[in-house]
GROMACS .gro file of C-alpha atoms in nm:
model
  478
    1MET     CA    1  -0.323  -2.333  -4.993
    2SER     CA    2  -0.261  -2.702  -5.064
    3ASP     CA    3  -0.639  -2.758  -5.070
    4TYR     CA    4  -0.690  -2.503  -5.348
    5ILE     CA    5  -0.595  -2.452  -5.711
    6THR     CA    6  -0.499  -2.102  -5.825
    7THR     CA    7  -0.584  -1.982  -6.174
    8ILE     CA    8  -0.422  -1.662  -6.303
    9GLY     CA    9  -0.444  -1.462  -6.623
   10LEU     CA   10  -0.238  -1.148  -6.683
   11GLU     CA   11  -0.301  -0.830  -6.880
   12PHE     CA   12  -0.008  -0.605  -6.967
   13HIS     CA   13  -0.028  -0.252  -7.103
   14ALA     CA   14   0.293  -0.149  -7.280
   15GLU     CA   15   0.350   0.200  -7.417
   16MET     CA   16   0.506   0.172  -7.761
   17LYS     CA   17   0.831   0.354  -7.849
   18THR     CA   18   0.693   0.607  -8.092
   19LYS     CA   19   0.793   0.972  -8.107
   20THR     CA   20   0.432   1.088  -8.141
   21LYS     CA   21   0.093   0.978  -8.013
   22ILE     CA   22  -0.123   0.718  -8.181
   23PHE     CA   23  -0.370   0.955  -8.354
   24CYS     CA   24  -0.193   1.294  -8.358
   25SER     CA   25   0.153   1.451  -8.378
   26CYS     CA   26   0.188   1.541  -8.008
   27PRO     CA   27   0.519   1.412  -7.863
   28THR     CA   28   0.529   1.120  -7.622
   29ASP     CA   29   0.824   1.242  -7.411
   30PHE     CA   30   0.806   1.142  -7.044
   31ALA     CA   31   0.801   1.394  -6.757
   32ALA     CA   32   0.707   1.707  -6.954
   33ALA     CA   33   0.523   1.984  -6.770
   34PRO     CA   34   0.156   1.889  -6.721
   35ASN     CA   35  -0.074   1.941  -7.019
   36THR     CA   36   0.198   2.069  -7.253
   37HIS     CA   37   0.188   1.773  -7.495
   38VAL     CA   38  -0.176   1.800  -7.592
   39CYS     CA   39  -0.380   1.914  -7.891
   40PRO     CA   40  -0.748   1.918  -7.996
   41VAL     CA   41  -0.720   1.559  -8.128
   42CYS     CA   42  -0.588   1.391  -7.813
   43LEU     CA   43  -0.814   1.609  -7.598
   44GLY     CA   44  -1.114   1.488  -7.797
   45LEU     CA   45  -1.246   1.832  -7.885
   46PRO     CA   46  -1.548   1.846  -8.119
   47GLY     CA   47  -1.487   1.822  -8.492
   48VAL     CA   48  -1.136   1.671  -8.487
   49LEU     CA   49  -1.036   1.360  -8.684
   50PRO     CA   50  -0.771   1.107  -8.574
   51VAL     CA   51  -0.502   0.972  -8.810
   52LEU     CA   52  -0.342   0.638  -8.721
   53ASN     CA   53   0.033   0.636  -8.651
   54LYS     CA   54   0.189   0.386  -8.896
   55HIS     CA   55   0.490   0.324  -8.671
   56ALA     CA   56   0.257   0.218  -8.390
   57VAL     CA   57   0.109  -0.048  -8.618
   58GLU     CA   58   0.458  -0.172  -8.710
   59LEU     CA   59   0.556  -0.199  -8.342
   60ALA     CA   60   0.236  -0.387  -8.260
   61VAL     CA   61   0.318  -0.635  -8.538
   62LYS     CA   62   0.672  -0.667  -8.399
   63ALA     CA   63   0.528  -0.750  -8.059
   64GLY     CA   64   0.308  -1.014  -8.218
   65LEU     CA   65   0.599  -1.171  -8.404
   66ALA     CA   66   0.815  -1.170  -8.090
   67LEU     CA   67   0.536  -1.344  -7.898
   68ASN     CA   68   0.461  -1.607  -8.163
   69CYS     CA   69   0.122  -1.462  -8.256
   70GLN     CA   70  -0.086  -1.479  -8.571
   71ILE     CA   71  -0.093  -1.134  -8.731
   72SER     CA   72  -0.441  -1.034  -8.842
   73GLU     CA   73  -0.464  -0.910  -9.199
   74TYR     CA   74  -0.783  -0.724  -9.103
   75SER     CA   75  -0.840  -0.553  -8.768
   76LYS     CA   76  -1.033  -0.247  -8.659
   77PHE     CA   77  -1.076   0.008  -8.382
   78ASP     CA   78  -1.372   0.042  -8.148
   79ARG     CA   79  -1.493   0.286  -7.885
   80LYS     CA   80  -1.494   0.164  -7.526
   81ASN     CA   81  -1.731   0.392  -7.342
   82TYR     CA   82  -1.676   0.483  -6.979
   83PHE     CA   83  -1.634   0.800  -6.775
   84TYR     CA   84  -1.327   0.882  -6.572
   85PRO     CA   85  -1.160   1.224  -6.524
   86ASP     CA   86  -0.836   1.117  -6.697
   87LEU     CA   87  -1.026   1.014  -7.014
   88PRO     CA   88  -1.102   1.343  -7.192
   89LYS     CA   89  -1.319   1.194  -7.469
   90GLY     CA   90  -1.544   0.993  -7.243
   91TYR     CA   91  -1.442   0.684  -7.440
   92GLN     CA   92  -1.119   0.502  -7.522
   93VAL     CA   93  -1.026   0.410  -7.879
   94THR     CA   94  -0.921   0.046  -7.864
   95GLN     CA   95  -0.962  -0.285  -8.046
   96PHE     CA   96  -1.221  -0.531  -7.920
   97PRO     CA   97  -1.356  -0.811  -8.142
   98LEU     CA   98  -1.083  -0.793  -8.408
   99PRO     CA   99  -0.737  -0.736  -8.255
  100ILE     CA  100  -0.420  -0.700  -8.459
  101CYS     CA  101  -0.253  -1.013  -8.308
  102LYS     CA  102  -0.390  -1.332  -8.155
  103ASN     CA  103  -0.310  -1.690  -8.052
  104GLY     CA  104   0.049  -1.648  -7.936
  105TRP     CA  105   0.261  -1.795  -7.657
  106LEU     CA  106   0.566  -1.735  -7.441
  107GLU     CA  107   0.767  -2.005  -7.271
  108ILE     CA  108   0.871  -1.991  -6.904
  109GLU     CA  109   0.998  -2.240  -6.646
  110ASP     CA  110   0.754  -2.384  -6.392
  111ALA     CA  111   0.834  -2.464  -6.028
  112ALA     CA  112   0.992  -2.794  -6.132
  113GLY     CA  113   1.222  -2.624  -6.383
  114GLN     CA  114   1.028  -2.761  -6.677
  115ALA     CA  115   0.938  -2.557  -6.986
  116LYS     CA  116   0.581  -2.429  -6.978
  117LYS     CA  117   0.403  -2.242  -7.257
  118VAL     CA  118   0.173  -1.963  -7.145
  119ARG     CA  119  -0.077  -1.891  -7.422
  120ILE     CA  120  -0.142  -1.534  -7.530
  121ASN     CA  121  -0.504  -1.476  -7.625
  122ARG     CA  122  -0.458  -1.145  -7.802
  123ILE     CA  123  -0.256  -0.828  -7.850
  124HIS     CA  124  -0.455  -0.520  -7.939
  125MET     CA  125  -0.372  -0.155  -7.998
  126GLU     CA  126  -0.532   0.126  -7.803
  127GLU     CA  127  -0.473   0.475  -7.673
  128ASP     CA  128  -0.357   0.541  -7.318
  129ALA     CA  129  -0.557   0.751  -7.078
  130GLY     CA  130  -0.420   1.058  -6.902
  131LYS     CA  131  -0.323   1.047  -6.537
  132LEU     CA  132  -0.449   1.209  -6.219
  133VAL     CA  133  -0.198   1.399  -6.007
  134HIS     CA  134  -0.310   1.366  -5.646
  135SER     CA  135  -0.255   1.629  -5.379
  136GLY     CA  136  -0.151   1.355  -5.135
  137ASP     CA  137   0.047   1.035  -5.166
  138ASN     CA  138  -0.246   0.850  -5.322
  139ILE     CA  139  -0.610   0.896  -5.410
  140GLY     CA  140  -0.720   0.777  -5.068
  141ASN     CA  141  -0.553   1.053  -4.868
  142SER     CA  142  -0.586   1.339  -5.118
  143ASP     CA  143  -0.811   1.644  -5.093
  144TYR     CA  144  -0.815   1.685  -5.471
  145SER     CA  145  -0.669   1.545  -5.794
  146LEU     CA  146  -0.573   1.730  -6.112
  147PRO     CA  147  -0.576   1.571  -6.459
  148ASP     CA  148  -0.260   1.570  -6.673
  149TYR     CA  149  -0.344   1.475  -7.033
  150ASN     CA  150   0.013   1.447  -7.163
  151ARG     CA  151  -0.020   1.068  -7.157
  152ALA     CA  152  -0.364   1.069  -7.320
  153ALA     CA  153  -0.347   0.891  -7.659
  154VAL     CA  154   0.007   0.762  -7.613
  155PRO     CA  155   0.003   0.438  -7.819
  156LEU     CA  156  -0.041   0.119  -7.618
  157ILE     CA  157  -0.057  -0.248  -7.682
  158GLU     CA  158  -0.252  -0.463  -7.440
  159ILE     CA  159  -0.126  -0.821  -7.410
  160VAL     CA  160  -0.378  -1.065  -7.263
  161THR     CA  161  -0.281  -1.417  -7.158
  162GLU     CA  162  -0.500  -1.720  -7.123
  163PRO     CA  163  -0.551  -1.836  -6.760
  164ASP     CA  164  -0.252  -2.072  -6.783
  165ILE     CA  165  -0.058  -1.942  -6.482
  166SER     CA  166  -0.094  -2.120  -6.150
  167SER     CA  167   0.130  -1.940  -5.900
  168ALA     CA  168   0.283  -1.607  -5.805
  169ASP     CA  169   0.625  -1.738  -5.906
  170GLU     CA  170   0.503  -1.824  -6.257
  171ALA     CA  171   0.332  -1.485  -6.292
  172LYS     CA  172   0.655  -1.306  -6.196
  173ALA     CA  173   0.859  -1.524  -6.435
  174PHE     CA  174   0.617  -1.455  -6.721
  175GLY     CA  175   0.621  -1.082  -6.656
  176GLU     CA  176   1.000  -1.066  -6.651
  177LYS     CA  177   1.025  -1.272  -6.970
  178LEU     CA  178   0.764  -1.057  -7.145
  179LYS     CA  179   0.938  -0.736  -7.039
  180LEU     CA  180   1.271  -0.861  -7.173
  181THR     CA  181   1.112  -0.977  -7.500
  182LEU     CA  182   0.945  -0.641  -7.565
  183GLU     CA  183   1.269  -0.459  -7.485
  184TYR     CA  184   1.474  -0.673  -7.724
  185ALA     CA  185   1.212  -0.633  -7.995
  186GLY     CA  186   1.234  -0.255  -7.959
  187VAL     CA  187   0.860  -0.226  -7.901
  188SER     CA  188   0.866  -0.047  -7.564
  189ASP     CA  189   1.116   0.088  -7.315
  190VAL     CA  190   0.920  -0.112  -7.050
  191ARG     CA  191   1.003   0.133  -6.770
  192MET     CA  192   0.762   0.012  -6.504
  193GLU     CA  193   0.863   0.288  -6.264
  194GLN     CA  194   0.748   0.542  -6.528
  195GLY     CA  195   0.429   0.353  -6.612
  196SER     CA  196   0.528   0.247  -6.963
  197LEU     CA  197   0.462  -0.115  -6.862
  198ARG     CA  198   0.174  -0.192  -6.628
  199CYS     CA  199   0.017  -0.518  -6.520
  200ASP     CA  200  -0.333  -0.624  -6.418
  201VAL     CA  201  -0.384  -0.963  -6.255
  202ASN     CA  202  -0.700  -1.176  -6.287
  203ILE     CA  203  -0.702  -1.441  -6.017
  204SER     CA  204  -0.939  -1.700  -5.879
  205ILE     CA  205  -0.901  -2.002  -5.654
  206ARG     CA  206  -1.109  -2.315  -5.622
  207ALA     CA  207  -1.112  -2.626  -5.411
  208ARG     CA  208  -0.919  -2.914  -5.569
  209GLU     CA  209  -1.224  -3.139  -5.585
  210SER     CA  210  -1.445  -2.879  -5.757
  211ASP     CA  211  -1.484  -2.854  -6.135
  212PRO     CA  212  -1.584  -2.493  -6.216
  213LEU     CA  213  -1.339  -2.208  -6.190
  214GLY     CA  214  -1.357  -1.980  -5.890
  215VAL     CA  215  -1.481  -1.621  -5.883
  216LYS     CA  216  -1.245  -1.393  -6.076
  217VAL     CA  217  -1.097  -1.091  -5.905
  218GLU     CA  218  -0.895  -0.830  -6.094
  219ILE     CA  219  -0.604  -0.646  -5.931
  220LYS     CA  220  -0.531  -0.325  -6.121
  221ASN     CA  221  -0.220  -0.128  -6.218
  222LEU     CA  222   0.068  -0.316  -6.058
  223ASN     CA  223   0.391  -0.139  -6.145
  224SER     CA  224   0.657  -0.389  -6.041
  225PHE     CA  225   0.695  -0.765  -6.054
  226ARG     CA  226   0.758  -0.765  -5.680
  227ALA     CA  227   0.414  -0.607  -5.639
  228VAL     CA  228   0.263  -0.865  -5.878
  229HIS     CA  229   0.409  -1.149  -5.669
  230ARG     CA  230   0.303  -1.001  -5.335
  231ALA     CA  231  -0.047  -0.912  -5.454
  232ILE     CA  232  -0.110  -1.264  -5.584
  233CYS     CA  233   0.014  -1.422  -5.260
  234TYR     CA  234  -0.209  -1.193  -5.055
  235GLU     CA  235  -0.512  -1.248  -5.274
  236GLU     CA  236  -0.469  -1.628  -5.264
  237MET     CA  237  -0.476  -1.618  -4.884
  238ARG     CA  238  -0.767  -1.372  -4.869
  239GLN     CA  239  -0.984  -1.578  -5.101
  240ALA     CA  240  -0.893  -1.908  -4.932
  241GLU     CA  241  -0.976  -1.765  -4.591
  242ALA     CA  242  -1.312  -1.637  -4.719
  243LEU     CA  243  -1.399  -1.980  -4.859
  244GLU     CA  244  -1.295  -2.150  -4.536
  245TYR     CA  245  -1.541  -1.933  -4.344
  246GLY     CA  246  -1.819  -1.986  -4.595
  247GLU     CA  247  -1.815  -1.634  -4.735
  248LYS     CA  248  -1.930  -1.571  -5.090
  249LEU     CA  249  -1.664  -1.417  -5.315
  250ILE     CA  250  -1.780  -1.156  -5.563
  251GLN     CA  251  -1.641  -1.061  -5.902
  252GLU     CA  252  -1.470  -0.728  -5.840
  253THR     CA  253  -1.177  -0.503  -5.915
  254ARG     CA  254  -0.932  -0.443  -5.632
  255LEU     CA  255  -0.635  -0.211  -5.582
  256TRP     CA  256  -0.301  -0.316  -5.436
  257ASN     CA  257  -0.169  -0.112  -5.144
  258ASP     CA  258   0.206  -0.177  -5.145
  259ALA     CA  259   0.270  -0.007  -4.811
  260LEU     CA  260   0.010  -0.217  -4.630
  261GLY     CA  261   0.070  -0.529  -4.838
  262GLU     CA  262  -0.296  -0.588  -4.911
  263THR     CA  263  -0.563  -0.549  -5.179
  264ARG     CA  264  -0.868  -0.334  -5.123
  265PRO     CA  265  -1.203  -0.318  -5.309
  266MET     CA  266  -1.225  -0.059  -5.586
  267ARG     CA  267  -1.548  -0.142  -5.772
  268SER     CA  268  -1.755  -0.434  -5.893
  269LYS     CA  269  -1.598  -0.598  -6.197
  270GLU     CA  270  -1.747  -0.488  -6.528
  271ASP     CA  271  -1.826  -0.718  -6.817
  272SER     CA  272  -1.752  -0.621  -7.176
  273HIS     CA  273  -2.115  -0.529  -7.249
  274ASP     CA  274  -2.099  -0.263  -6.975
  275TYR     CA  275  -1.866  -0.061  -7.196
  276ARG     CA  276  -2.109  -0.040  -7.490
  277TYR     CA  277  -1.841  -0.108  -7.750
  278PHE     CA  278  -1.917   0.007  -8.102
  279PRO     CA  279  -1.700   0.053  -8.416
  280GLU     CA  280  -1.490   0.371  -8.422
  281PRO     CA  281  -1.648   0.570  -8.708
  282ASP     CA  282  -1.352   0.804  -8.765
  283LEU     CA  283  -1.089   0.537  -8.839
  284PRO     CA  284  -1.082   0.290  -9.129
  285PRO     CA  285  -0.997  -0.079  -9.074
  286VAL     CA  286  -0.630  -0.167  -9.032
  287ILE     CA  287  -0.504  -0.380  -9.321
  288VAL     CA  288  -0.171  -0.554  -9.264
  289SER     CA  289  -0.076  -0.741  -9.579
  290PRO     CA  290   0.144  -1.053  -9.573
  291GLU     CA  291   0.407  -0.855  -9.764
  292TRP     CA  292   0.413  -0.588  -9.493
  293VAL     CA  293   0.445  -0.854  -9.223
  294ARG     CA  294   0.744  -1.003  -9.407
  295GLU     CA  295   0.905  -0.658  -9.431
  296ILE     CA  296   0.861  -0.605  -9.057
  297ALA     CA  297   0.984  -0.957  -8.977
  298ALA     CA  298   1.303  -0.885  -9.172
  299THR     CA  299   1.383  -0.605  -8.925
  300MET     CA  300   1.332  -0.818  -8.613
  301PRO     CA  301   1.641  -0.839  -8.392
  302GLU     CA  302   1.759  -1.153  -8.213
  303MET     CA  303   1.517  -1.247  -7.935
  304PRO     CA  304   1.631  -1.341  -7.580
  305ASP     CA  305   1.596  -1.720  -7.616
  306GLN     CA  306   1.779  -1.713  -7.949
  307ARG     CA  307   2.059  -1.509  -7.797
  308VAL     CA  308   2.096  -1.741  -7.496
  309ASN     CA  309   2.123  -2.040  -7.730
  310ARG     CA  310   2.384  -1.865  -7.945
  311LEU     CA  311   2.603  -1.764  -7.651
  312ARG     CA  312   2.585  -2.118  -7.519
  313SER     CA  313   2.629  -2.316  -7.840
  314GLU     CA  314   2.859  -2.092  -8.044
  315LEU     CA  315   3.067  -1.919  -7.777
  316GLY     CA  316   3.075  -2.188  -7.509
  317LEU     CA  317   2.926  -1.990  -7.221
  318SER     CA  318   2.744  -2.174  -6.944
  319ASP     CA  319   2.365  -2.173  -6.922
  320TYR     CA  320   2.391  -1.943  -6.619
  321ASP     CA  321   2.629  -1.690  -6.775
  322SER     CA  322   2.429  -1.682  -7.099
  323ALA     CA  323   2.100  -1.620  -6.919
  324GLN     CA  324   2.250  -1.355  -6.689
  325LEU     CA  325   2.404  -1.162  -6.979
  326VAL     CA  326   2.088  -1.170  -7.190
  327ALA     CA  327   1.880  -1.056  -6.892
  328VAL     CA  328   2.051  -0.713  -6.916
  329PRO     CA  329   2.036  -0.597  -7.280
  330ALA     CA  330   2.311  -0.336  -7.231
  331LEU     CA  331   2.550  -0.609  -7.108
  332ALA     CA  332   2.452  -0.847  -7.388
  333LEU     CA  333   2.519  -0.579  -7.650
  334LEU     CA  334   2.855  -0.486  -7.496
  335PHE     CA  335   2.949  -0.855  -7.484
  336ASP     CA  336   2.873  -0.912  -7.852
  337GLU     CA  337   3.060  -0.599  -7.960
  338ALA     CA  338   3.365  -0.670  -7.742
  339VAL     CA  339   3.388  -1.034  -7.851
  340GLY     CA  340   3.354  -0.918  -8.211
  341LEU     CA  341   3.662  -0.704  -8.150
  342GLY     CA  342   3.862  -1.001  -8.025
  343ALA     CA  343   3.785  -1.025  -7.653
  344GLU     CA  344   3.791  -1.378  -7.509
  345PRO     CA  345   3.424  -1.475  -7.443
  346LYS     CA  346   3.455  -1.630  -7.097
  347MET     CA  347   3.681  -1.353  -6.965
  348CYS     CA  348   3.449  -1.092  -7.115
  349ALA     CA  349   3.143  -1.252  -6.954
  350ASN     CA  350   3.314  -1.269  -6.614
  351TRP     CA  351   3.401  -0.900  -6.620
  352LEU     CA  352   3.056  -0.799  -6.744
  353LEU     CA  353   2.867  -1.002  -6.483
  354GLY     CA  354   3.103  -0.885  -6.209
  355ASP     CA  355   3.248  -0.535  -6.203
  356VAL     CA  356   3.065  -0.392  -6.505
  357ALA     CA  357   2.724  -0.503  -6.372
  358ARG     CA  358   2.812  -0.354  -6.033
  359LEU     CA  359   2.908  -0.015  -6.182
  360LEU     CA  360   2.641   0.000  -6.455
  361ASN     CA  361   2.370   0.264  -6.420
  362PRO     CA  362   2.069   0.139  -6.621
  363ASP     CA  363   1.939   0.496  -6.656
  364GLN     CA  364   2.254   0.625  -6.825
  365PRO     CA  365   2.443   0.523  -7.140
  366LEU     CA  366   2.784   0.362  -7.107
  367PRO     CA  367   3.053   0.634  -7.092
  368PHE     CA  368   3.297   0.423  -7.297
  369THR     CA  369   3.285   0.218  -7.615
  370ALA     CA  370   3.305  -0.156  -7.666
  371ALA     CA  371   3.648  -0.097  -7.825
  372ASP     CA  372   3.768   0.066  -7.501
  373PHE     CA  373   3.634  -0.226  -7.296
  374ALA     CA  374   3.797  -0.481  -7.527
  375ALA     CA  375   4.125  -0.287  -7.502
  376LEU     CA  376   4.111  -0.303  -7.121
  377LEU     CA  377   4.054  -0.680  -7.127
  378ASP     CA  378   4.351  -0.715  -7.364
  379GLU     CA  379   4.574  -0.519  -7.124
  380VAL     CA  380   4.479  -0.757  -6.842
  381LYS     CA  381   4.503  -1.073  -7.051
  382SER     CA  382   4.846  -0.981  -7.190
  383GLY     CA  383   4.983  -0.913  -6.842
  384ALA     CA  384   5.042  -0.544  -6.908
  385ILE     CA  385   4.840  -0.474  -6.590
  386ASN     CA  386   4.717  -0.707  -6.320
  387ASN     CA  387   4.356  -0.787  -6.242
  388ASN     CA  388   4.322  -0.547  -5.950
  389SER     CA  389   4.465  -0.260  -6.151
  390GLY     CA  390   4.227  -0.349  -6.432
  391LYS     CA  391   3.932  -0.309  -6.195
  392GLU     CA  392   4.055   0.035  -6.093
  393VAL     CA  393   4.096   0.133  -6.459
  394LEU     CA  394   3.738   0.015  -6.528
  395ALA     CA  395   3.603   0.223  -6.239
  396GLU     CA  396   3.778   0.531  -6.379
  397MET     CA  397   3.643   0.456  -6.727
  398PHE     CA  398   3.292   0.463  -6.577
  399ALA     CA  399   3.367   0.784  -6.387
  400THR     CA  400   3.543   0.980  -6.662
  401GLY     CA  401   3.499   0.794  -6.992
  402GLY     CA  402   3.879   0.792  -7.027
  403LYS     CA  403   4.077   0.558  -7.252
  404PRO     CA  404   4.235   0.253  -7.081
  405ALA     CA  405   4.586   0.330  -7.208
  406ASP     CA  406   4.569   0.690  -7.085
  407ILE     CA  407   4.443   0.585  -6.740
  408ILE     CA  408   4.710   0.314  -6.710
  409ALA     CA  409   4.986   0.561  -6.797
  410ALA     CA  410   4.854   0.836  -6.569
  411ARG     CA  411   4.806   0.603  -6.271
  412GLY     CA  412   5.130   0.410  -6.317
  413PHE     CA  413   4.945   0.078  -6.338
  414ALA     CA  414   5.174  -0.085  -6.595
  415GLN     CA  415   5.268  -0.432  -6.475
  416ILE     CA  416   5.636  -0.494  -6.410
  417SER     CA  417   5.767  -0.782  -6.623
  418ASP     CA  418   6.136  -0.689  -6.629
  419SER     CA  419   6.324  -1.012  -6.545
  420SER     CA  420   6.628  -0.849  -6.383
  421PHE     CA  421   6.413  -0.622  -6.165
  422LEU     CA  422   6.189  -0.909  -6.048
  423GLU     CA  423   6.483  -1.142  -5.975
  424GLU     CA  424   6.638  -0.872  -5.756
  425ALA     CA  425   6.306  -0.818  -5.577
  426VAL     CA  426   6.270  -1.193  -5.512
  427ALA     CA  427   6.627  -1.216  -5.379
  428LYS     CA  428   6.562  -0.921  -5.145
  429ILE     CA  429   6.247  -1.079  -4.999
  430ILE     CA  430   6.416  -1.418  -4.952
  431ALA     CA  431   6.704  -1.253  -4.766
  432ALA     CA  432   6.466  -1.059  -4.542
  433ASN     CA  433   6.244  -1.358  -4.448
  434PRO     CA  434   6.459  -1.656  -4.340
  435GLN     CA  435   6.186  -1.827  -4.137
  436PRO     CA  436   5.926  -1.856  -4.421
  437VAL     CA  437   6.210  -1.970  -4.648
  438ALA     CA  438   6.301  -2.240  -4.397
  439ASP     CA  439   5.933  -2.337  -4.361
  440PHE     CA  440   5.899  -2.381  -4.736
  441LYS     CA  441   6.217  -2.587  -4.763
  442GLY     CA  442   6.086  -2.794  -4.472
  443GLY     CA  443   5.778  -2.891  -4.668
  444LYS     CA  444   5.529  -2.614  -4.587
  445GLN     CA  445   5.416  -2.527  -4.939
  446ALA     CA  446   5.188  -2.249  -4.820
  447ALA     CA  447   5.489  -2.043  -4.714
  448ILE     CA  448   5.557  -1.949  -5.074
  449GLY     CA  449   5.231  -1.757  -5.084
  450PHE     CA  450   5.356  -1.530  -4.805
  451LEU     CA  451   5.685  -1.469  -4.988
  452ILE     CA  452   5.513  -1.390  -5.317
  453GLY     CA  453   5.280  -1.155  -5.130
  454GLN     CA  454   5.581  -0.970  -4.991
  455VAL     CA  455   5.719  -0.920  -5.341
  456MET     CA  456   5.381  -0.787  -5.458
  457LYS     CA  457   5.371  -0.553  -5.159
  458GLU     CA  458   5.724  -0.435  -5.232
  459THR     CA  459   5.630  -0.357  -5.595
  460LYS     CA  460   5.292  -0.200  -5.498
  461GLY     CA  461   5.104  -0.479  -5.672
  462GLN     CA  462   5.257  -0.412  -6.012
  463ALA     CA  463   5.486  -0.713  -6.041
  464ASN     CA  464   5.380  -0.983  -6.286
  465PRO     CA  465   5.260  -1.251  -6.039
  466ASN     CA  466   5.330  -1.543  -6.270
  467MET     CA  467   5.690  -1.431  -6.322
  468VAL     CA  468   5.732  -1.368  -5.948
  469ARG     CA  469   5.619  -1.722  -5.871
  470GLU     CA  470   5.852  -1.867  -6.134
  471PHE     CA  471   6.156  -1.674  -6.001
  472MET     CA  472   6.063  -1.752  -5.639
  473LEU     CA  473   6.044  -2.127  -5.701
  474LYS     CA  474   6.373  -2.117  -5.890
  475ALA     CA  475   6.549  -1.924  -5.613
  476LEU     CA  476   6.414  -2.148  -5.334
  477SER     CA  477   6.525  -2.461  -5.513
  478GLU     CA  478   6.888  -2.351  -5.534
   0.00000   0.00000   0.00000
């Protein structure tokens, strides 16, 4: 591939987090029984009139603000005409020449670790199509497919980049950054496994000495960033091999087969005029006044880059810890709440990125509060329990939602800090282990670790290790 230059543009479809569809009051809940969330409007029956969902407009503006776009004061809807069984109207209501947002950007790191701005051409609103439920694993091995129109007219935004991406790694990095940004902004739940965030890739390659861009190929409906990365790598090699053998590439749409790890032809690539766009006659233009934009902007939460900078500059976390926390919104929220309740930032980050991240189920809410988590950290920091006991308490908090103090009392995890008891335990271990004692007094410093370990074993791990070490050194020096 060193002889070729890759040019990539991405298109993302994100379902917006509204309770109802974009032009009717049908619910947008996921996984309902087929064709139960439908009405004459979203089925496109004759004589119905759509009404635009105001919340969908507000979320589209939020997406534009989060992605540094210009918000259009005037935009409008159009009809995109094409036939497919999951499109009950025979056309899709979308925005074509006048989108609600345009001229944005999102910053990623390139292969050299340098900041790179990927320009965003536009964000436009549209309605989703339904889905086909195949009798087999996919459309290729199915005897029949049945349409489910529950998803029809769920509100979408389509985010279209400029062709500024030059590798599979950059495409994956952009997708992950976009997903995180939309999640923080509250625009979409971005559940790729459920189809609420989908990606299309436009890719071409050209020889380094040539001026014009190569022939664009579109890869449709990629539902994971791993698939995006693999599909781009495959398509780069396929196109390069074709050019090496003198084959003529054609502009087409291809589908990614994840099991086989290859793209396959779907259809020739349409141009915009093939869709016979015309203005949607049943919807008025969308007017977003500057005052409304300011109102929406006032509700914007802290974005990922802002949060990383705050954790680093105000709370002293490392670049790595800050980025890792912010990459999981549930952890970032728990961190802020726990630190606000008095938890020490570095200790809190270590626990969150370690045991909490390991136990966290992203599909379920936390079974305990930030106050409970902060209380657990305080028990460990104060020496009331040791670190290992704290990990066991955390695991039980995840399993039962119990309070740290109750779990500590029930499990007998309270750390032993009684001076008289610990001095007796140290004396007992010294008397029972003359050889390690002699080794230590002979200059083998590591022997004290064995002796301290014996005290911890004797006390079932509940002795205060710092006090044990202090008493052990004092006893061995006598």
